[in-house]
Amino acid sequence: MENLFQKIKINMENQLRQRSESRCELCGNENNLQIFEVPNSPENSSEGAILICGTCKEQIENPEKVEANHWRCLNDSMWSTVPAVQVMAWRMLNRLKAEGWPQDLLDMMYLDEEITAWAKAGLEENKATALTHRDSNGVILEAGDSVVLIKDLKVKGSSMVAKQGTAVRRISLDHENEKYIEGKVDGQQIVIITDFVKKI
Ligand SMILES: [Zn+2]
């Protein structure tokens, strides 16, 4: 099984090297090339992957390491005829659009409807994972966790007070605000500020 997998991988790399002439399909760099499977790809073949260099890969995977100027390379690669390259170019431009020039490039870019849907699917995923909810100790909270209240909380719009020490099970996370979680106290669904809870 493993051999077969290896073989497929090598085949894919050969195809990608041919297509890209052994250059990073985003910035043209010839060093440290590797296969990058574009997330949310509808294809399960080399169509859904691109060949990129270590620099591009590191910055794609670690938003805090992004150097906007490196991505001026998209000025050229956004015109690639390869859908997977177009998708990554679009996503990076979108991530950097606050810089100004990426927005100008985005405005010039034309993507087929199908490719636009693919590009945007990746974006929503980023958005959902971009917010990190943390409890009063900085511990990361996830949907389904249980927390305990660390002080008495007055519930807005009612006379109810949720007592310190109350356990709230199976919380859900607010996807717009990383300070808010939701859970049931005394049978009532309430919004709780993460500063006032501790994960259990
Ligand atoms: Zn590169």
Coordinates of C-alpha atoms and ligand atoms in Angstrom, one line a residue:
M1 CA 0.0 0.0 0.0
E2 CA 2.7 2.4 1.0
N3 CA 4.7 1.8 -2.2
L4 CA 1.6 2.5 -4.2
F5 CA 1.1 5.7 -2.4
Q6 CA 4.8 6.7 -2.9
K7 CA 4.4 6.0 -6.6
I8 CA 1.3 8.2 -6.9
K9 CA 3.1 11.0 -5.1
I10 CA 6.2 10.8 -7.4
N11 CA 3.9 10.8 -10.4
M12 CA 2.2 13.8 -9.1
E13 CA 5.5 15.6 -8.5
N14 CA 6.7 14.8 -12.0
Q15 CA 3.5 16.2 -13.5
L16 CA 3.8 19.3 -11.4
R17 CA 7.4 19.8 -12.2
Q18 CA 6.6 19.5 -15.9
R19 CA 3.7 22.0 -15.6
S20 CA 5.7 24.5 -13.6
E21 CA 9.1 24.0 -15.3
S22 CA 10.4 23.2 -11.8
R23 CA 9.7 26.6 -10.4
C24 CA 7.5 27.7 -7.6
E25 CA 4.1 28.3 -9.2
L26 CA 3.5 31.4 -7.1
C27 CA 6.9 33.2 -6.9
G28 CA 9.1 31.5 -9.5
N29 CA 11.8 30.4 -6.9
E30 CA 13.6 27.2 -7.9
N31 CA 14.7 26.1 -4.4
N32 CA 13.1 23.8 -1.9
L33 CA 10.1 22.9 -4.1
Q34 CA 7.3 20.8 -2.6
I35 CA 3.8 19.7 -3.4
F36 CA 1.1 21.8 -1.8
E37 CA -2.5 20.5 -1.9
V38 CA -4.7 23.5 -2.2
P39 CA -7.3 23.2 0.6
N40 CA -11.0 22.6 -0.3
S41 CA -10.0 21.4 -3.7
P42 CA -12.8 19.6 -5.6
E43 CA -10.2 17.6 -7.5
N44 CA -8.2 14.7 -6.0
S45 CA -5.3 14.8 -8.4
S46 CA -2.5 17.0 -9.5
E47 CA -5.2 19.5 -10.6
G48 CA -5.8 20.3 -6.9
A49 CA -2.1 20.7 -6.1
I50 CA 0.6 23.2 -6.9
L51 CA 4.3 23.2 -6.7
I52 CA 5.6 25.8 -4.3
C53 CA 8.8 26.8 -2.6
G54 CA 9.5 26.7 1.2
T55 CA 9.1 30.5 1.6
C56 CA 5.6 30.5 0.0
K57 CA 4.5 27.5 2.0
E58 CA 5.7 28.8 5.3
Q59 CA 3.9 32.1 4.8
I60 CA 0.7 30.4 3.6
E61 CA 0.6 28.2 6.6
N62 CA 1.6 30.8 9.2
P63 CA -0.4 34.0 8.7
E64 CA 1.8 35.8 11.3
K65 CA 4.9 35.2 9.2
V66 CA 3.5 36.8 6.0
E67 CA 5.7 39.5 4.4
A68 CA 3.5 41.4 2.1
N69 CA 6.3 42.3 -0.3
H70 CA 7.1 38.7 -1.1
W71 CA 3.6 38.4 -2.5
R72 CA 4.2 41.0 -5.2
C73 CA 5.1 37.9 -7.2
L74 CA 1.3 37.3 -7.5
N75 CA 1.3 40.2 -10.0
D76 CA 2.5 37.6 -12.5
S77 CA 1.3 34.3 -11.1
M78 CA -2.3 35.5 -10.8
W79 CA -2.5 35.2 -14.6
S80 CA -1.6 31.5 -14.5
T81 CA -4.0 29.3 -16.5
V82 CA -3.8 26.6 -13.7
P83 CA -7.0 26.8 -11.6
A84 CA -5.2 25.8 -8.4
V85 CA -2.6 28.6 -8.8
Q86 CA -5.4 31.1 -9.4
V87 CA -7.2 30.0 -6.3
M88 CA -4.0 30.4 -4.1
A89 CA -3.2 33.7 -5.7
W90 CA -6.8 34.9 -5.0
R91 CA -6.7 33.7 -1.4
M92 CA -3.3 35.4 -0.7
L93 CA -4.4 38.6 -2.3
N94 CA -7.5 38.5 -0.3
R95 CA -5.6 37.9 2.9
L96 CA -3.3 40.9 2.2
K97 CA -5.9 43.3 0.7
A98 CA -5.6 45.8 3.5
E99 CA -2.2 46.7 2.0
G100 CA -3.9 48.4 -0.9
W101 CA -2.1 47.0 -4.0
P102 CA -3.4 43.4 -3.5
Q103 CA -7.0 44.8 -3.7
D104 CA -6.0 46.5 -7.0
L105 CA -4.8 43.1 -8.3
L106 CA -8.0 41.4 -7.0
D107 CA -10.1 43.9 -9.0
M108 CA -8.2 43.0 -12.1
M109 CA -8.5 39.2 -11.6
Y110 CA -11.1 37.2 -13.4
L111 CA -12.0 33.7 -12.1
D112 CA -14.6 31.3 -13.5
E113 CA -17.6 30.8 -11.3
E114 CA -16.5 27.4 -10.2
I115 CA -13.0 28.5 -9.4
T116 CA -14.4 31.5 -7.4
A117 CA -16.5 29.1 -5.3
W118 CA -13.4 27.0 -4.6
A119 CA -11.3 30.0 -3.7
K120 CA -14.0 31.3 -1.3
A121 CA -14.6 27.9 0.3
G122 CA -11.0 28.1 1.6
L123 CA -11.6 31.6 2.9
E124 CA -14.5 30.7 5.0
E125 CA -12.6 27.9 6.6
N126 CA -9.8 30.4 7.5
K127 CA -12.3 32.7 9.0
A128 CA -13.9 30.0 11.2
T129 CA -10.5 29.0 12.6
A130 CA -9.1 32.5 12.9
L131 CA -11.0 33.2 16.2
T132 CA -9.5 31.6 19.2
H133 CA -11.7 31.5 22.4
R134 CA -9.7 31.4 25.6
D135 CA -10.9 31.1 29.2
S136 CA -9.8 33.4 32.1
N137 CA -6.5 31.4 32.3
G138 CA -5.8 31.6 28.6
V139 CA -6.7 28.0 28.0
I140 CA -8.2 27.4 24.5
L141 CA -11.9 26.6 24.5
E142 CA -13.6 24.5 21.9
A143 CA -17.2 23.8 21.1
G144 CA -18.5 21.0 23.4
D145 CA -16.2 21.8 26.3
S146 CA -17.4 22.3 29.8
V147 CA -16.6 25.4 31.9
V148 CA -17.3 26.7 35.3
L149 CA -18.3 30.3 36.2
I150 CA -15.6 32.1 38.3
K151 CA -18.0 34.8 39.5
D152 CA -21.7 35.5 39.9
L153 CA -23.1 36.8 36.6
K154 CA -26.2 38.7 36.2
V155 CA -28.0 37.5 33.1
K156 CA -28.9 40.4 30.8
G157 CA -32.6 41.0 30.3
S158 CA -33.7 38.8 33.2
S159 CA -33.6 38.7 37.0
M160 CA -31.5 35.6 36.9
V161 CA -28.1 35.4 38.4
A162 CA -25.8 32.6 37.4
K163 CA -23.8 31.7 40.5
Q164 CA -20.1 31.4 40.7
G165 CA -19.1 27.7 40.5
T166 CA -22.0 26.8 38.2
A167 CA -20.8 24.3 35.6
V168 CA -21.9 25.0 32.0
R169 CA -21.6 21.9 29.8
R170 CA -21.3 21.6 26.1
I171 CA -20.6 25.2 25.3
S172 CA -20.8 26.6 21.8
L173 CA -18.6 29.3 20.4
D174 CA -19.6 32.6 18.9
H175 CA -18.0 32.7 15.5
E176 CA -18.1 36.5 15.3
N177 CA -16.6 37.4 18.7
E178 CA -13.9 35.5 20.5
K179 CA -15.0 36.8 23.9
Y180 CA -18.4 35.2 23.7
I181 CA -19.5 31.6 24.3
E182 CA -22.9 30.2 24.8
G183 CA -24.3 27.5 27.1
K184 CA -27.2 26.5 29.2
V185 CA -27.6 27.6 32.8
D186 CA -30.8 26.5 34.6
G187 CA -32.2 25.4 31.3
Q188 CA -31.7 28.8 29.7
Q189 CA -29.3 29.4 26.8
I190 CA -27.1 32.4 27.8
V191 CA -24.2 34.2 26.4
I192 CA -21.2 34.2 28.7
I193 CA -18.0 36.3 28.4
T194 CA -14.9 34.1 28.3
D195 CA -13.1 36.2 31.0
F196 CA -15.5 34.8 33.6
V197 CA -15.1 31.1 32.9
K198 CA -12.6 28.4 33.6
K199 CA -12.4 25.2 31.5
I200 CA -13.0 22.0 33.4
Ligands
ZN1 ZN 7.4 30.6 -3.8

